[in-house]
PDB file of C-alpha atoms in Angstrom:
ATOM      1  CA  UNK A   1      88.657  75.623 107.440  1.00 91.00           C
ATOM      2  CA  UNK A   2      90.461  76.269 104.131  1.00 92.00           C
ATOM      3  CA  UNK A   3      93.811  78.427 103.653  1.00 95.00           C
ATOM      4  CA  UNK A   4      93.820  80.895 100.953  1.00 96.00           C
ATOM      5  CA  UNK A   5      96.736  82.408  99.526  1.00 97.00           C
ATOM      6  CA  UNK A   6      96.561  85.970  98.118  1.00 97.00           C
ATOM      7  CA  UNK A   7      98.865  88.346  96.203  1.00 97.00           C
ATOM      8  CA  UNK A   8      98.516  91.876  97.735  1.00 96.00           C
ATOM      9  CA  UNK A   9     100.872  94.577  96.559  1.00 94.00           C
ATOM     10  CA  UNK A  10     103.063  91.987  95.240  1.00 94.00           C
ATOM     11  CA  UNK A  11     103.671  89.883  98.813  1.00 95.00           C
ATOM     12  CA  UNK A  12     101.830  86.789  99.509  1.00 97.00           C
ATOM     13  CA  UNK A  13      99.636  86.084 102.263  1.00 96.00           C
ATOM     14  CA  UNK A  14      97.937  82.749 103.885  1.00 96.00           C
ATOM     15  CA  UNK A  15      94.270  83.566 104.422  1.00 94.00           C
ATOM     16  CA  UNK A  16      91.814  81.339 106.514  1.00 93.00           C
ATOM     17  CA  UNK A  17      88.437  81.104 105.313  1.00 92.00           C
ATOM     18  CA  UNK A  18      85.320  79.099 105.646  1.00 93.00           C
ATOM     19  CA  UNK A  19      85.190  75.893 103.269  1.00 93.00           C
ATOM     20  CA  UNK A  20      83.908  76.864  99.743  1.00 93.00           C
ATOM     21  CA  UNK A  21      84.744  81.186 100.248  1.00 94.00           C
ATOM     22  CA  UNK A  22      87.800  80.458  98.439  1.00 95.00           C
ATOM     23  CA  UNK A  23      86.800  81.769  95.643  1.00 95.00           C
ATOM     24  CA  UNK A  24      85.137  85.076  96.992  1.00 94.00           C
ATOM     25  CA  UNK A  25      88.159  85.736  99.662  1.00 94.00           C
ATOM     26  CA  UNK A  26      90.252  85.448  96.176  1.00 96.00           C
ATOM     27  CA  UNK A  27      87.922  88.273  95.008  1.00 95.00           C
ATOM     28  CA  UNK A  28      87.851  90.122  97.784  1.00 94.00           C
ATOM     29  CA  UNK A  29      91.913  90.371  98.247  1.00 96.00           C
ATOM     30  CA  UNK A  30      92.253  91.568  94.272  1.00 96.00           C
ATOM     31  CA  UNK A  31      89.825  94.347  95.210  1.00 94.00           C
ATOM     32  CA  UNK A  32      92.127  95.346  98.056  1.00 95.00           C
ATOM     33  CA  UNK A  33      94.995  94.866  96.429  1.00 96.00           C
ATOM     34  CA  UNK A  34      93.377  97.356  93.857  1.00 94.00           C
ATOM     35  CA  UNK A  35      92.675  99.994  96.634  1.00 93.00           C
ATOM     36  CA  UNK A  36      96.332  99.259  98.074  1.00 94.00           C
ATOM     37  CA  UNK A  37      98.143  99.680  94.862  1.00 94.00           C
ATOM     38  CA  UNK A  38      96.217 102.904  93.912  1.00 91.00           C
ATOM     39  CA  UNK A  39      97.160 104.313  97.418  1.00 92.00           C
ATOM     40  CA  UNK A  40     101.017 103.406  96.506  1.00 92.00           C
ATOM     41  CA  UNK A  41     100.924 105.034  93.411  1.00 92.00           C
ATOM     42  CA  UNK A  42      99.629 108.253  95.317  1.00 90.00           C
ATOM     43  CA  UNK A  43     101.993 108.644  98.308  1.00 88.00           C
ATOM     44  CA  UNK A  44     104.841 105.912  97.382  1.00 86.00           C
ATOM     45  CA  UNK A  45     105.945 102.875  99.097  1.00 79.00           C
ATOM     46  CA  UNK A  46     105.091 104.080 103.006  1.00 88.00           C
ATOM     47  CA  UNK A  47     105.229 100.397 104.616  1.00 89.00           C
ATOM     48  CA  UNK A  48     102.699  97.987 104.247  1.00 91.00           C
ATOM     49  CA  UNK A  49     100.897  98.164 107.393  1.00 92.00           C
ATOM     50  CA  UNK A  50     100.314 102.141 106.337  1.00 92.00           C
ATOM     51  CA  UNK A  51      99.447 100.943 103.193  1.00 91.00           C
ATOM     52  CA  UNK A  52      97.145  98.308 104.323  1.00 94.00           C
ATOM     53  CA  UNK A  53      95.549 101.356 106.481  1.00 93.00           C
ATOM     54  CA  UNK A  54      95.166 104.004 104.267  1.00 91.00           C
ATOM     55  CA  UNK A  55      93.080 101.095 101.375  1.00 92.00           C
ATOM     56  CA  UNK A  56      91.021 100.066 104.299  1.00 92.00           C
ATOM     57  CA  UNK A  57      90.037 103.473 104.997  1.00 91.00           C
ATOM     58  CA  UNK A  58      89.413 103.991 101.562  1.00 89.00           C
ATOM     59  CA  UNK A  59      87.010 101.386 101.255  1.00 91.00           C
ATOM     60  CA  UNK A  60      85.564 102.051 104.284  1.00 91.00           C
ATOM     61  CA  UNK A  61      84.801 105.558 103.010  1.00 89.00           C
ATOM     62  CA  UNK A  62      83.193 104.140  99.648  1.00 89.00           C
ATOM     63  CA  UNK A  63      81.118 101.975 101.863  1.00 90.00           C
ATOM     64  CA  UNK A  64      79.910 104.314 103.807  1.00 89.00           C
ATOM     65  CA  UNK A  65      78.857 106.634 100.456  1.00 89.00           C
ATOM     66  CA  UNK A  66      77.069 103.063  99.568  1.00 88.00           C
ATOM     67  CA  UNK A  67      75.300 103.097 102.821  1.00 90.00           C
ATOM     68  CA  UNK A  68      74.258 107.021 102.453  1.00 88.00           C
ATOM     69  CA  UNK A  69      73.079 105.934  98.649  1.00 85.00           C
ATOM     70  CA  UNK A  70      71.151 103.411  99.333  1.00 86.00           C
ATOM     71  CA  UNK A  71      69.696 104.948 102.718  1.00 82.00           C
ATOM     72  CA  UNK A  72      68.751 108.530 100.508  1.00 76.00           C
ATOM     73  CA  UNK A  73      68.687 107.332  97.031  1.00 66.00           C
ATOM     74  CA  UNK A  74      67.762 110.923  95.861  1.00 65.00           C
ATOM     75  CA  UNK A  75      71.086 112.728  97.606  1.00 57.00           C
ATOM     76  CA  UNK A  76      74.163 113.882  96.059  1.00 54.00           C
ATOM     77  CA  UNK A  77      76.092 110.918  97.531  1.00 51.00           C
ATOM     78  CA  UNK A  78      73.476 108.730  95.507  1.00 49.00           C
ATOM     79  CA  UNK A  79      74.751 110.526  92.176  1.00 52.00           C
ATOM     80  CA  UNK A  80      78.351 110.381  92.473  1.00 54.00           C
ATOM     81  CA  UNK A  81      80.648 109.434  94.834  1.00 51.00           C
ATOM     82  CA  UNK A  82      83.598 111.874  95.584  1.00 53.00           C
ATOM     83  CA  UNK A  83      86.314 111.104  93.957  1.00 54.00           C
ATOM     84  CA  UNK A  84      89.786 110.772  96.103  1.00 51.00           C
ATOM     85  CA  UNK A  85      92.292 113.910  96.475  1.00 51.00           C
ATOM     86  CA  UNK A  86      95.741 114.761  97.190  1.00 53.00           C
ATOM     87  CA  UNK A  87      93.720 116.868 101.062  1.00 53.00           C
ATOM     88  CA  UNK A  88      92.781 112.994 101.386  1.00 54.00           C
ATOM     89  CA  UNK A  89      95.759 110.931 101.073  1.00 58.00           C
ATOM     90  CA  UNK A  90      97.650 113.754 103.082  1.00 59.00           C
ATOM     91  CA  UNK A  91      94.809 113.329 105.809  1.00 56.00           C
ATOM     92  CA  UNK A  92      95.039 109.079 105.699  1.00 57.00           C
ATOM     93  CA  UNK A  93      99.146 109.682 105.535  1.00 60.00           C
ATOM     94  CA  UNK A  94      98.678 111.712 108.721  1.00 59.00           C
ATOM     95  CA  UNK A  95      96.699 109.098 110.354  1.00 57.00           C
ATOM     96  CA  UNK A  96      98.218 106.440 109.642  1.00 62.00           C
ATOM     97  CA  UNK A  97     101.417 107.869 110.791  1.00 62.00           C
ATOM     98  CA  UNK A  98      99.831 108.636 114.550  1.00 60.00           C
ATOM     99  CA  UNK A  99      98.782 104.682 114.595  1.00 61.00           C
ATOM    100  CA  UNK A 100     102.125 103.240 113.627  1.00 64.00           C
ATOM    101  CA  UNK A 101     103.293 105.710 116.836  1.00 62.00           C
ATOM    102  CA  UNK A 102     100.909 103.982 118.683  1.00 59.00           C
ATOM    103  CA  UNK A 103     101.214 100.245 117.918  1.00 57.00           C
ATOM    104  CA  UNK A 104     105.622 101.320 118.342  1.00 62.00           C
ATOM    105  CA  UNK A 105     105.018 101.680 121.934  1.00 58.00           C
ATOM    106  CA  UNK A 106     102.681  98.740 122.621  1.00 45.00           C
TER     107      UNK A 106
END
């Protein structure tokens, strides 16, 4: 198993990975770190786990729009996804803030 290291939102982090997926888990973190930095720039520095959260669920949203595209390639989600607003990051904010309650107690 190989160790990675990655630069996401300025921090470095050790990242295991399968011998030779150096080199995509390299990709993979500067696409993240993309998502992460654009969701910093929207709703300032909130922590990083909250950070973290809010990029996840942002790519897990333009997954799913993949997903819809490819499974109806003549819908509206095919065309274009939908972009990101403020209703959104207030909604992700609001979430994330219930989980950080939540993983406080545990």
């Amino acid at each position: 198993m190989a160790t990675v290291t990655v630069e996401i939102n300025g921090r470095p982090y050790a990242v295991g990975c399968a011998d030779g997926q150096e080199e995509r888990v390299r990709i993979l973190a500067k696409q993240f770190d993309g998502h992460v930095r654009q969701v910093a720039g929207e709703v300032g520095h909130v922590g990083d786990i909250r950070l973290f959260l809010m990029a996840g669920l942002l790519l897990a949203d333009e997954l799913h729009e993949a997903r819809l595209a490819v499974a109806e390639p003549g819908s509206a989600a095919a065309a274009a996804p939908a972009p990101a607003s403020d209703g959104v990051a207030e909604a992700l904010n609001a979430v994330a803030a219930r989980i950080e309650k939540i993983a406080q107690g545990l």
